[in-house]
PDB file of C-alpha atoms and ligand atoms in Angstrom:
ATOM      1  CA  ARG A1375       0.073  -0.058  -0.369  1.00  0.00           C
ATOM      2  CA  PRO A1376       1.659   3.560  -0.951  1.00  0.00           C
ATOM      3  CA  PHE A1377       2.343   5.545   2.114  1.00  0.00           C
ATOM      4  CA  GLY A1378       2.263   9.016   1.434  1.00  0.00           C
ATOM      5  CA  LYS A1379       1.705  10.964  -1.474  1.00  0.00           C
ATOM      6  CA  ARG A1380       5.540  11.308  -4.161  1.00  0.00           C
ATOM      7  CA  GLN A1381       5.737  15.170  -5.397  1.00  0.00           C
ATOM      8  CA  ALA A1382       5.901  14.203  -9.465  1.00  0.00           C
ATOM      9  CA  MET A1383       9.868  13.614 -10.435  1.00  0.00           C
ATOM     10  CA  SER A1384      11.403  14.401  -6.771  1.00  0.00           C
ATOM     11  CA  ARG A1385      12.317  13.008  -3.626  1.00  0.00           C
ATOM     12  CA  ILE A1386       9.653  14.613  -1.058  1.00  0.00           C
ATOM     13  CA  ILE A1387       6.918  12.275  -0.091  1.00  0.00           C
ATOM     14  CA  GLU A1388       4.550  13.998   1.775  1.00  0.00           C
ATOM     15  CA  ILE A1389       2.861  12.990   5.088  1.00  0.00           C
ATOM     16  CA  PRO A1390      -1.082  14.637   5.665  1.00  0.00           C
ATOM     17  CA  SER A1391      -0.300  16.167   9.340  1.00  0.00           C
ATOM     18  CA  ALA A1392      -3.692  14.583  10.259  1.00  0.00           C
ATOM     19  CA  ARG A1393      -1.578  11.323  10.780  1.00  0.00           C
ATOM     20  CA  PHE A1394      -0.106  12.813  13.617  1.00  0.00           C
ATOM     21  CA  SER A1395      -3.495  13.343  15.704  1.00  0.00           C
ATOM     22  CA  SER A1396      -5.065  10.206  14.779  1.00  0.00           C
ATOM     23  CA  PRO A1397      -4.470   6.564  15.819  1.00  0.00           C
ATOM     24  CA  ALA A1398      -0.759   5.628  15.998  1.00  0.00           C
ATOM     25  CA  TRP A1399       0.808   4.202  12.924  1.00  0.00           C
ATOM     26  CA  THR A1400       0.848   0.587  11.722  1.00  0.00           C
ATOM     27  CA  ALA A1401       4.192  -1.339  12.125  1.00  0.00           C
ATOM     28  CA  GLN A1402       3.690  -1.520   8.148  1.00  0.00           C
ATOM     29  CA  GLU A1403       3.763   2.548   7.898  1.00  0.00           C
ATOM     30  CA  GLN A1404       6.508   3.325   9.923  1.00  0.00           C
ATOM     31  CA  ALA A1405       8.173   0.208   8.176  1.00  0.00           C
ATOM     32  CA  SER A1406       7.467   2.108   4.520  1.00  0.00           C
ATOM     33  CA  ALA A1407       8.321   5.490   6.648  1.00  0.00           C
ATOM     34  CA  VAL A1408      11.971   3.640   7.120  1.00  0.00           C
ATOM     35  CA  GLU A1409      12.227   2.847   3.555  1.00  0.00           C
ATOM     36  CA  GLN A1410      11.846   6.273   2.422  1.00  0.00           C
ATOM     37  CA  LEU A1411      14.103   7.623   5.023  1.00  0.00           C
ATOM     38  CA  GLU A1412      16.186   5.375   4.048  1.00  0.00           C
ATOM     39  CA  GLY A1413      16.245   5.878   0.871  1.00  0.00           C
ATOM     40  CA  SER A1414      16.816   9.174   0.405  1.00  0.00           C
ATOM     41  CA  ASN A1415      13.894  10.965   0.508  1.00  0.00           C
ATOM     42  CA  VAL A1416      11.717  13.965   2.473  1.00  0.00           C
ATOM     43  CA  LEU A1417       9.537  13.309   3.655  1.00  0.00           C
ATOM     44  CA  PHE A1418       7.179  16.644   4.188  1.00  0.00           C
ATOM     45  CA  ILE A1419       4.217  16.809   6.404  1.00  0.00           C
ATOM     46  CA  PRO A1420       2.372  20.093   5.596  1.00  0.00           C
ATOM     47  CA  GLY A1421       0.762  21.420   8.849  1.00  0.00           C
ATOM     48  CA  LEU A1422       2.813  20.462  11.476  1.00  0.00           C
ATOM     49  CA  SER A1423       4.504  22.744  14.045  1.00  0.00           C
ATOM     50  CA  VAL A1424       5.899  23.200  17.320  1.00  0.00           C
ATOM     51  CA  PRO A1425       3.797  25.408  19.295  1.00  0.00           C
ATOM     52  CA  VAL A1426       5.490  28.856  19.837  1.00  0.00           C
ATOM     53  CA  HIS A1427       4.141  30.737  22.947  1.00  0.00           C
ATOM     54  CA  GLU A1428       3.635  34.056  23.417  1.00  0.00           C
ATOM     55  CA  ASP A1429       6.954  34.886  25.691  1.00  0.00           C
ATOM     56  CA  GLU A1430       8.716  33.249  22.438  1.00  0.00           C
ATOM     57  CA  ARG A1431       7.410  36.208  20.353  1.00  0.00           C
ATOM     58  CA  ILE A1432      10.304  38.105  20.617  1.00  0.00           C
ATOM     59  CA  LEU A1433      12.226  35.756  18.638  1.00  0.00           C
ATOM     60  CA  PHE A1434      10.556  37.217  15.316  1.00  0.00           C
ATOM     61  CA  SER A1435      11.812  40.609  16.515  1.00  0.00           C
ATOM     62  CA  GLN A1436      13.622  42.259  13.681  1.00  0.00           C
ATOM     63  CA  ASP A1437      16.170  43.405  16.095  1.00  0.00           C
ATOM     64  CA  ALA A1438      19.942  42.391  15.164  1.00  0.00           C
ATOM     65  CA  ALA A1439      21.504  43.501  18.498  1.00  0.00           C
ATOM     66  CA  LEU A1440      19.339  40.458  20.247  1.00  0.00           C
ATOM     67  CA  THR A1441      21.763  38.193  18.629  1.00  0.00           C
ATOM     68  CA  ASP A1442      25.611  37.623  18.195  1.00  0.00           C
ATOM     69  CA  GLY A1443      25.395  38.985  14.712  1.00  0.00           C
ATOM     70  CA  VAL A1444      27.894  36.596  13.909  1.00  0.00           C
ATOM     71  CA  GLN A1445      26.830  33.307  13.819  1.00  0.00           C
ATOM     72  CA  LYS A1446      23.999  32.486  11.064  1.00  0.00           C
ATOM     73  CA  ASN A1447      22.727  29.619  13.822  1.00  0.00           C
ATOM     74  CA  ILE A1448      21.638  30.331  17.165  1.00  0.00           C
ATOM     75  CA  THR A1449      22.594  26.254  18.882  1.00  0.00           C
ATOM     76  CA  LEU A1450      22.040  24.306  22.097  1.00  0.00           C
ATOM     77  CA  ASP A1451      24.658  21.668  22.510  1.00  0.00           C
ATOM     78  CA  PRO A1452      24.685  18.327  24.266  1.00  0.00           C
ATOM     79  CA  TYR A1453      28.131  17.456  23.383  1.00  0.00           C
ATOM     80  CA  LEU A1454      29.439  21.068  24.425  1.00  0.00           C
ATOM     81  CA  LYS A1455      26.998  22.099  26.823  1.00  0.00           C
ATOM     82  CA  LYS A1456      26.477  24.931  25.788  1.00  0.00           C
ATOM     83  CA  THR A1457      24.250  27.059  23.856  1.00  0.00           C
ATOM     84  CA  SER A1458      26.205  29.869  21.054  1.00  0.00           C
ATOM     85  CA  GLY A1459      24.992  31.973  18.403  1.00  0.00           C
ATOM     86  CA  VAL A1460      23.499  34.855  20.989  1.00  0.00           C
ATOM     87  CA  ALA A1461      24.716  37.138  23.728  1.00  0.00           C
ATOM     88  CA  LYS A1462      24.656  35.833  27.239  1.00  0.00           C
ATOM     89  CA  ASP A1463      22.774  39.076  28.457  1.00  0.00           C
ATOM     90  CA  SER A1464      20.272  38.909  25.933  1.00  0.00           C
ATOM     91  CA  PRO A1465      16.264  38.247  26.531  1.00  0.00           C
ATOM     92  CA  TYR A1466      16.490  36.860  23.252  1.00  0.00           C
ATOM     93  CA  ARG A1467      18.781  33.887  24.830  1.00  0.00           C
ATOM     94  CA  SER A1468      16.139  32.332  26.900  1.00  0.00           C
ATOM     95  CA  ALA A1469      13.470  32.109  24.767  1.00  0.00           C
ATOM     96  CA  ALA A1470      15.204  30.293  22.429  1.00  0.00           C
ATOM     97  CA  GLU A1471      16.347  28.400  25.325  1.00  0.00           C
ATOM     98  CA  ALA A1472      12.878  27.208  25.632  1.00  0.00           C
ATOM     99  CA  LEU A1473      11.335  26.995  22.403  1.00  0.00           C
ATOM    100  CA  MET A1474      15.047  24.664  21.300  1.00  0.00           C
ATOM    101  CA  THR A1475      13.951  22.100  24.816  1.00  0.00           C
ATOM    102  CA  ARG A1476      10.227  21.870  23.036  1.00  0.00           C
ATOM    103  CA  TYR A1477      11.356  21.895  19.765  1.00  0.00           C
ATOM    104  CA  ARG A1478      13.929  18.511  20.472  1.00  0.00           C
ATOM    105  CA  ALA A1479      11.030  16.939  22.577  1.00  0.00           C
ATOM    106  CA  GLN A1480       9.035  17.071  19.704  1.00  0.00           C
ATOM    107  CA  THR A1481      10.916  15.845  17.472  1.00  0.00           C
ATOM    108  CA  GLU A1482      12.152  13.252  19.497  1.00  0.00           C
ATOM    109  CA  ALA A1483       8.261  12.395  19.802  1.00  0.00           C
ATOM    110  CA  TRP A1484       7.514  12.619  15.977  1.00  0.00           C
ATOM    111  CA  LEU A1485      10.061  10.283  15.098  1.00  0.00           C
ATOM    112  CA  VAL A1486       9.030   7.867  17.323  1.00  0.00           C
ATOM    113  CA  ARG A1487       5.559   8.236  15.619  1.00  0.00           C
ATOM    114  CA  LEU A1488       6.709   7.662  12.527  1.00  0.00           C
ATOM    115  CA  LEU A1489       9.056   5.203  12.459  1.00  0.00           C
ATOM    116  CA  GLY A1490       8.184   3.151  15.563  1.00  0.00           C
ATOM    117  CA  ASP A1491      10.382   1.211  18.149  1.00  0.00           C
ATOM    118  CA  VAL A1492      13.385   2.301  15.625  1.00  0.00           C
ATOM    119  CA  GLY A1493      12.533   6.261  16.576  1.00  0.00           C
ATOM    120  CA  GLY A1494      13.997   5.442  19.984  1.00  0.00           C
ATOM    121  CA  LYS A1495      17.898   4.641  18.322  1.00  0.00           C
ATOM    122  CA  TYR A1496      17.681   8.136  17.321  1.00  0.00           C
ATOM    123  CA  GLN A1497      19.527  10.027  19.405  1.00  0.00           C
ATOM    124  CA  ALA A1498      19.246  13.873  19.267  1.00  0.00           C
ATOM    125  CA  GLN A1499      22.182  15.994  19.010  1.00  0.00           C
ATOM    126  CA  ARG A1500      22.398  19.377  17.912  1.00  0.00           C
ATOM    127  CA  THR A1501      19.350  21.638  18.279  1.00  0.00           C
ATOM    128  CA  THR A1502      19.028  25.058  16.220  1.00  0.00           C
ATOM    129  CA  PHE A1503      17.526  27.873  15.684  1.00  0.00           C
ATOM    130  CA  ARG A1504      17.510  29.602  12.226  1.00  0.00           C
ATOM    131  CA  PRO A1505      16.452  33.075  12.064  1.00  0.00           C
ATOM    132  CA  VAL A1506      18.703  34.349   9.689  1.00  0.00           C
ATOM    133  CA  GLU A1507      17.638  34.970   5.692  1.00  0.00           C
ATOM    134  CA  ILE A1508      19.401  32.712   4.069  1.00  0.00           C
ATOM    135  CA  ARG A1509      19.390  34.603   1.170  1.00  0.00           C
ATOM    136  CA  ASN A1510      21.355  37.760   2.764  1.00  0.00           C
ATOM    137  CA  ARG A1511      24.026  35.160   4.984  1.00  0.00           C
ATOM    138  CA  LYS A1512      25.860  34.389   2.149  1.00  0.00           C
ATOM    139  CA  ALA A1513      29.436  35.806   2.800  1.00  0.00           C
ATOM    140  CA  LEU A1514      29.787  33.978   6.659  1.00  0.00           C
ATOM    141  CA  GLY A1515      33.312  32.640   7.787  1.00  0.00           C
ATOM    142  CA  LYS A1516      36.563  35.316   7.827  1.00  0.00           C
ATOM    143  CA  VAL A1517      36.227  37.255   4.542  1.00  0.00           C
ATOM    144  CA  GLY A1518      39.097  37.270   2.058  1.00  0.00           C
ATOM    145  CA  ASP A1519      38.936  33.444   3.090  1.00  0.00           C
ATOM    146  CA  SER A1520      39.392  31.588   0.077  1.00  0.00           C
ATOM    147  CA  LYS A1521      37.398  28.718   2.322  1.00  0.00           C
ATOM    148  CA  GLN A1522      34.347  30.934   2.816  1.00  0.00           C
ATOM    149  CA  PHE A1523      32.670  29.026  -0.112  1.00  0.00           C
ATOM    150  CA  ARG A1524      32.273  25.669   2.578  1.00  0.00           C
ATOM    151  CA  PHE A1525      29.361  28.033   4.741  1.00  0.00           C
ATOM    152  CA  ASP A1526      27.833  28.710   1.303  1.00  0.00           C
ATOM    153  CA  ASP A1527      24.355  26.743   1.966  1.00  0.00           C
ATOM    154  CA  THR A1528      22.921  28.114  -1.139  1.00  0.00           C
ATOM    155  CA  LEU A1529      24.855  25.480  -3.533  1.00  0.00           C
ATOM    156  CA  LEU A1530      23.454  22.083  -3.394  1.00  0.00           C
ATOM    157  CA  HIS A1531      25.863  19.845  -0.776  1.00  0.00           C
ATOM    158  CA  ALA A1532      25.839  16.845   1.377  1.00  0.00           C
ATOM    159  CA  ASP A1533      26.469  17.707   4.260  1.00  0.00           C
ATOM    160  CA  ALA A1534      29.794  16.783   6.207  1.00  0.00           C
ATOM    161  CA  PHE A1535      31.626  19.042   9.058  1.00  0.00           C
ATOM    162  CA  LYS A1536      35.296  19.335   9.830  1.00  0.00           C
ATOM    163  CA  ARG A1537      35.186  19.103  13.225  1.00  0.00           C
ATOM    164  CA  ARG A1538      32.810  16.026  14.111  1.00  0.00           C
ATOM    165  CA  PRO A1539      33.377  13.207  12.411  1.00  0.00           C
ATOM    166  CA  MET A1540      30.337  11.178  11.783  1.00  0.00           C
ATOM    167  CA  VAL A1541      32.587   7.695  11.287  1.00  0.00           C
ATOM    168  CA  LYS A1542      29.729   4.714  11.044  1.00  0.00           C
ATOM    169  CA  ARG A1543      26.876   7.676  12.210  1.00  0.00           C
ATOM    170  CA  ARG A1544      24.340   8.683   9.619  1.00  0.00           C
ATOM    171  CA  ILE A1545      22.814  12.734  10.197  1.00  0.00           C
ATOM    172  CA  LEU A1546      18.928  12.814  10.080  1.00  0.00           C
ATOM    173  CA  ARG A1547      17.573  16.273  10.422  1.00  0.00           C
ATOM    174  CA  VAL A1548      14.637  17.447  11.130  1.00  0.00           C
ATOM    175  CA  PHE A1549      13.071  21.151  10.238  1.00  0.00           C
ATOM    176  CA  ASN A1550      10.137  23.070  11.376  1.00  0.00           C
ATOM    177  CA  ASN A1551       9.289  26.229   8.908  1.00  0.00           C
ATOM    178  CA  ILE A1552       7.982  28.414  11.850  1.00  0.00           C
ATOM    179  CA  ASN A1553       8.257  32.341  10.053  1.00  0.00           C
ATOM    180  CA  PRO A1554       4.990  33.995  11.155  1.00  0.00           C
ATOM    181  CA  PHE A1555       5.073  36.226   8.483  1.00  0.00           C
ATOM    182  CA  GLY A1556       3.936  33.770   5.909  1.00  0.00           C
ATOM    183  CA  GLU A1557       7.603  33.381   4.051  1.00  0.00           C
ATOM    184  CA  THR A1558       8.680  29.698   2.674  1.00  0.00           C
ATOM    185  CA  ARG A1559      11.743  28.208   3.002  1.00  0.00           C
ATOM    186  CA  GLN A1560      13.395  27.417  -0.705  1.00  0.00           C
ATOM    187  CA  TRP A1561      15.411  24.169  -1.104  1.00  0.00           C
ATOM    188  CA  LYS A1562      17.066  22.731  -4.236  1.00  0.00           C
ATOM    189  CA  VAL A1563      16.970  18.992  -3.454  1.00  0.00           C
ATOM    190  CA  GLY A1564      19.534  17.696  -5.584  1.00  0.00           C
ATOM    191  CA  GLY A1565      20.385  13.872  -7.332  1.00  0.00           C
ATOM    192  CA  ASP A1566      21.926  10.513  -6.300  1.00  0.00           C
ATOM    193  CA  PHE A1567      24.679   9.895  -3.866  1.00  0.00           C
ATOM    194  CA  ALA A1568      26.073   7.333  -5.631  1.00  0.00           C
ATOM    195  CA  ASP A1569      26.476   9.799  -8.984  1.00  0.00           C
ATOM    196  CA  TYR A1570      27.909  12.503  -6.712  1.00  0.00           C
ATOM    197  CA  ALA A1571      30.350  10.183  -5.792  1.00  0.00           C
ATOM    198  CA  LYS A1572      31.516   8.486  -8.654  1.00  0.00           C
ATOM    199  CA  ARG A1573      31.741  12.455 -10.015  1.00  0.00           C
ATOM    200  CA  TYR A1574      34.798  12.866  -7.645  1.00  0.00           C
ATOM    201  CA  ILE A1575      35.480  10.292  -5.568  1.00  0.00           C
ATOM    202  CA  GLY A1576      38.622   9.794  -8.682  1.00  0.00           C
ATOM    203  CA  LYS A1577      39.993  13.582  -7.128  1.00  0.00           C
ATOM    204  CA  ILE A1578      40.178  12.858  -3.627  1.00  0.00           C
ATOM    205  CA  ARG A1579      43.640  12.238  -2.582  1.00  0.00           C
ATOM    206  CA  GLN A1580      44.274   8.961   0.181  1.00  0.00           C
ATOM    207  CA  PRO A1581      44.390  10.326   3.679  1.00  0.00           C
ATOM    208  CA  LEU A1582      48.613  10.394   5.099  1.00  0.00           C
ATOM    209  CA  PRO A1583      49.641   8.163   7.910  1.00  0.00           C
ATOM    210  CA  GLY A1584      48.733   9.334  10.821  1.00  0.00           C
ATOM    211  CA  GLU A1585      46.529  12.535   9.586  1.00  0.00           C
ATOM    212  CA  PHE A1586      43.975  11.708  11.587  1.00  0.00           C
ATOM    213  CA  ALA A1587      45.226  11.125  15.042  1.00  0.00           C
ATOM    214  CA  ALA A1588      47.775  14.348  14.489  1.00  0.00           C
ATOM    215  CA  LEU A1589      44.275  16.546  13.790  1.00  0.00           C
ATOM    216  CA  ASN A1590      42.714  15.663  16.508  1.00  0.00           C
ATOM    217  CA  LEU A1591      45.747  16.066  19.149  1.00  0.00           C
ATOM    218  CA  MET A1592      45.908  19.311  17.997  1.00  0.00           C
ATOM    219  CA  HIS A1593      42.410  19.970  18.457  1.00  0.00           C
ATOM    220  CA  LEU A1594      40.708  20.426  14.805  1.00  0.00           C
ATOM    221  CA  THR A1595      38.526  17.874  15.454  1.00  0.00           C
ATOM    222  CA  HIS A1596      36.848  17.109  18.383  1.00  0.00           C
ATOM    223  CA  TRP A1597      37.051  12.952  18.293  1.00  0.00           C
ATOM    224  CA  LYS A1598      38.851  11.081  15.864  1.00  0.00           C
ATOM    225  CA  ARG A1599      38.164  11.672  12.254  1.00  0.00           C
ATOM    226  CA  SER A1600      37.837   8.388   9.702  1.00  0.00           C
ATOM    227  CA  HIS A1601      38.593   7.736   6.052  1.00  0.00           C
ATOM    228  CA  TYR A1602      34.598   8.654   5.339  1.00  0.00           C
ATOM    229  CA  ASP A1603      34.790  11.777   6.713  1.00  0.00           C
ATOM    230  CA  HIS A1604      37.852  12.434   5.094  1.00  0.00           C
ATOM    231  CA  ILE A1605      36.617  11.600   1.905  1.00  0.00           C
ATOM    232  CA  MET A1606      32.895  13.258   2.677  1.00  0.00           C
ATOM    233  CA  LEU A1607      34.587  16.434   3.450  1.00  0.00           C
ATOM    234  CA  HIS A1608      36.271  16.634  -0.351  1.00  0.00           C
ATOM    235  CA  LEU A1609      32.791  15.460  -1.708  1.00  0.00           C
ATOM    236  CA  HIS A1610      30.994  18.409  -0.245  1.00  0.00           C
ATOM    237  CA  ASP A1611      33.877  20.964  -1.204  1.00  0.00           C
ATOM    238  CA  LEU A1612      34.454  19.908  -4.739  1.00  0.00           C
ATOM    239  CA  GLY A1613      30.988  19.555  -5.406  1.00  0.00           C
ATOM    240  CA  LYS A1614      30.550  23.680  -3.677  1.00  0.00           C
ATOM    241  CA  LEU A1615      33.354  24.592  -5.992  1.00  0.00           C
ATOM    242  CA  ASP A1616      31.883  22.835  -9.370  1.00  0.00           C
ATOM    243  CA  ARG A1617      29.726  25.382 -11.445  1.00  0.00           C
ATOM    244  CA  ASP A1618      28.852  22.511 -13.673  1.00  0.00           C
ATOM    245  CA  PHE A1619      27.806  20.547 -10.777  1.00  0.00           C
ATOM    246  CA  GLN A1620      25.605  23.098  -9.340  1.00  0.00           C
ATOM    247  CA  ASP A1621      23.827  24.365 -12.901  1.00  0.00           C
ATOM    248  CA  ASN A1622      23.147  21.133 -14.603  1.00  0.00           C
ATOM    249  CA  SER A1623      22.975  18.473 -11.986  1.00  0.00           C
ATOM    250  CA  PRO A1624      19.478  16.860 -11.558  1.00  0.00           C
ATOM    251  CA  GLN A1625      17.573  18.996  -8.544  1.00  0.00           C
ATOM    252  CA  THR A1626      14.425  20.303  -8.136  1.00  0.00           C
ATOM    253  CA  LEU A1627      13.739  23.264  -6.281  1.00  0.00           C
ATOM    254  CA  PHE A1628      10.909  23.026  -3.229  1.00  0.00           C
ATOM    255  CA  GLU A1629       9.293  25.696  -0.826  1.00  0.00           C
ATOM    256  CA  PHE A1630       8.349  24.380   2.569  1.00  0.00           C
ATOM    257  CA  PRO A1631       5.716  26.678   3.840  1.00  0.00           C
ATOM    258  CA  PRO A1632       5.504  27.708   6.973  1.00  0.00           C
ATOM    259  CA  ASN A1633       4.062  25.553   9.701  1.00  0.00           C
ATOM    260  CA  SER A1634       5.673  22.754   7.831  1.00  0.00           C
ATOM    261  CA  VAL A1635       8.043  19.453   8.646  1.00  0.00           C
ATOM    262  CA  TRP A1636      10.457  17.889   6.927  1.00  0.00           C
ATOM    263  CA  LEU A1637      13.425  15.691   7.453  1.00  0.00           C
ATOM    264  CA  CYS A1638      16.274  13.729   5.738  1.00  0.00           C
ATOM    265  CA  PHE A1639      19.645  12.074   5.958  1.00  0.00           C
ATOM    266  CA  THR A1640      21.522  15.244   5.501  1.00  0.00           C
ATOM    267  CA  ASP A1641      23.967  13.030   4.413  1.00  0.00           C
ATOM    268  CA  SER A1642      23.633  11.507   1.416  1.00  0.00           C
ATOM    269  CA  VAL A1643      20.003  13.765   0.179  1.00  0.00           C
ATOM    270  CA  LEU A1644      21.799  16.579  -1.813  1.00  0.00           C
ATOM    271  CA  HIS A1645      19.955  20.080  -0.981  1.00  0.00           C
ATOM    272  CA  ALA A1646      20.671  23.475  -0.751  1.00  0.00           C
ATOM    273  CA  ALA A1647      18.806  26.310   1.242  1.00  0.00           C
ATOM    274  CA  LEU A1648      18.156  29.245  -0.942  1.00  0.00           C
ATOM    275  CA  ALA A1649      16.096  31.368   0.754  1.00  0.00           C
ATOM    276  CA  GLY A1650      14.122  31.826   3.858  1.00  0.00           C
ATOM    277  CA  ARG A1651      14.457  32.384   7.311  1.00  0.00           C
ATOM    278  CA  TYR A1652      12.869  31.613  11.286  1.00  0.00           C
ATOM    279  CA  ALA A1653      13.815  27.528  11.293  1.00  0.00           C
ATOM    280  CA  LEU A1654      14.026  24.895  13.404  1.00  0.00           C
ATOM    281  CA  GLU A1655      16.218  21.917  13.210  1.00  0.00           C
ATOM    282  CA  GLN A1656      17.101  19.044  14.951  1.00  0.00           C
ATOM    283  CA  THR A1657      20.083  16.444  14.320  1.00  0.00           C
ATOM    284  CA  PHE A1658      19.540  13.158  15.094  1.00  0.00           C
ATOM    285  CA  GLU A1659      22.375  10.227  14.689  1.00  0.00           C
ATOM    286  CA  ILE A1660      22.368   6.802  14.128  1.00  0.00           C
ATOM    287  CA  THR A1661      24.663   3.844  13.483  1.00  0.00           C
ATOM    288  CA  ILE A1662      24.646   2.370  10.661  1.00  0.00           C
ATOM    289  CA  ASP A1663      24.386  -1.231  11.714  1.00  0.00           C
ATOM    290  CA  ASP A1664      20.913   0.007  13.247  1.00  0.00           C
ATOM    291  CA  MET A1665      19.239   1.350   9.525  1.00  0.00           C
ATOM    292  CA  ALA A1666      17.161  -1.160   7.916  1.00  0.00           C
ATOM    293  CA  HIS A1667      19.545  -1.376   5.110  1.00  0.00           C
ATOM    294  CA  PRO A1668      23.295  -0.095   5.985  1.00  0.00           C
ATOM    295  CA  GLU A1669      23.968  -0.746   2.146  1.00  0.00           C
ATOM    296  CA  LYS A1670      21.774   2.571   1.560  1.00  0.00           C
ATOM    297  CA  SER A1671      24.157   4.622   3.510  1.00  0.00           C
ATOM    298  CA  PRO A1672      26.387   6.915   2.430  1.00  0.00           C
ATOM    299  CA  GLN A1673      29.623   4.859   4.016  1.00  0.00           C
ATOM    300  CA  ARG A1674      28.990   1.338   2.682  1.00  0.00           C
ATOM    301  CA  ILE A1675      28.443   3.454  -0.801  1.00  0.00           C
ATOM    302  CA  LEU A1676      31.925   4.661  -0.489  1.00  0.00           C
ATOM    303  CA  GLU A1677      32.951   1.466   0.335  1.00  0.00           C
ATOM    304  CA  SER A1678      31.674  -0.293  -2.189  1.00  0.00           C
ATOM    305  CA  LEU A1679      32.932   2.417  -4.903  1.00  0.00           C
ATOM    306  CA  THR A1680      36.648   2.421  -3.323  1.00  0.00           C
ATOM    307  CA  GLY A1681      37.057  -1.288  -2.592  1.00  0.00           C
ATOM    308  CA  GLN A1682      38.084   0.025   1.258  1.00  0.00           C
ATOM    309  CA  GLN A1683      37.137  -0.108   4.185  1.00  0.00           C
ATOM    310  CA  LEU A1684      36.640   3.497   5.169  1.00  0.00           C
ATOM    311  CA  CYS A1685      34.846   3.278   8.857  1.00  0.00           C
TER     312      CYS A1685
HETATM  313  C1  SIN B1150      21.672  23.068   5.146  1.00  0.00           C
HETATM  314  O1  SIN B1150      21.609  22.344   5.489  1.00  0.00           O
HETATM  315  O2  SIN B1150      22.696  23.054   4.447  1.00  0.00           O
HETATM  316  C2  SIN B1150      21.315  24.238   5.281  1.00  0.00           C
HETATM  317  C3  SIN B1150      19.238  24.062   5.460  1.00  0.00           C
HETATM  318  C4  SIN B1150      18.293  25.173   5.869  1.00  0.00           C
HETATM  319  O3  SIN B1150      19.015  26.084   7.007  1.00  0.00           O
HETATM  320  O4  SIN B1150      17.318  25.297   5.616  1.00  0.00           O
HETATM  321 FE1   FE B1151      23.265  21.061   4.646  1.00  0.00          FE
END
């Protein structure tokens, strides 16, 4: 039985929000949702949103002085045990923390409803509030830095982080557009991960002996990078720097309306955010051993392409 409505020619699968209030899902529907996520689709639920309390409306204020003006996101990080991106004494801070804490609990509940027991295996990591208009945030990072393109999320990419090696873990992100001004969040969703990897894999150098241990000793990573992460970082940069790939690879534009939720594995779904402000995002991690089909992970796809064990 088909589950959700697939948009023509895209990886976006729509689920009615009523499915989040009506009776619990059948095990079969949950298994189907797992298949769709692991198959690098985006699950999209219009009409679903976390409630924003009256005293949190300050978060929609246009007063830039309330944030730290440097970071694009406000981040609640359970690993670093801190909130960043907002001035310490700002009233914006307590409102953002309250909303992000509620969002985290809400997304955990949504995942269990959607995916069943396996939803409980997803570990909640960072929560972000994204108040900044994407159109205006292109030039982040140090001015004149030749690596500035890395911060430009208007370019198609699969997520990979320099300081946070994923090793055997996946990145699942749950977004919620909470824009109170009726503005959509515009995304591009790209083509197949294996095609993306094949395009660049021959250009990526082998890691140097001891390279990952050295990076970790110098505190350039929070823990030790794997060969898998090394490849993912190179793919991220090579794809962002490739104009032909950006302009001509398969891609679909999609606008997520206010009060909608969408989720996908952002380490295998090629994506770019073009416009929009005021979104929430919760990152979850799961090890590939807990997937229904580990062979669909970017780890296993890259291992089969390179013929090497990577993590
Ligand atoms: C990204 O993950 O590249 C940005 C997504 C967003 O902020 O909508
Ligand atoms: Fe991304």
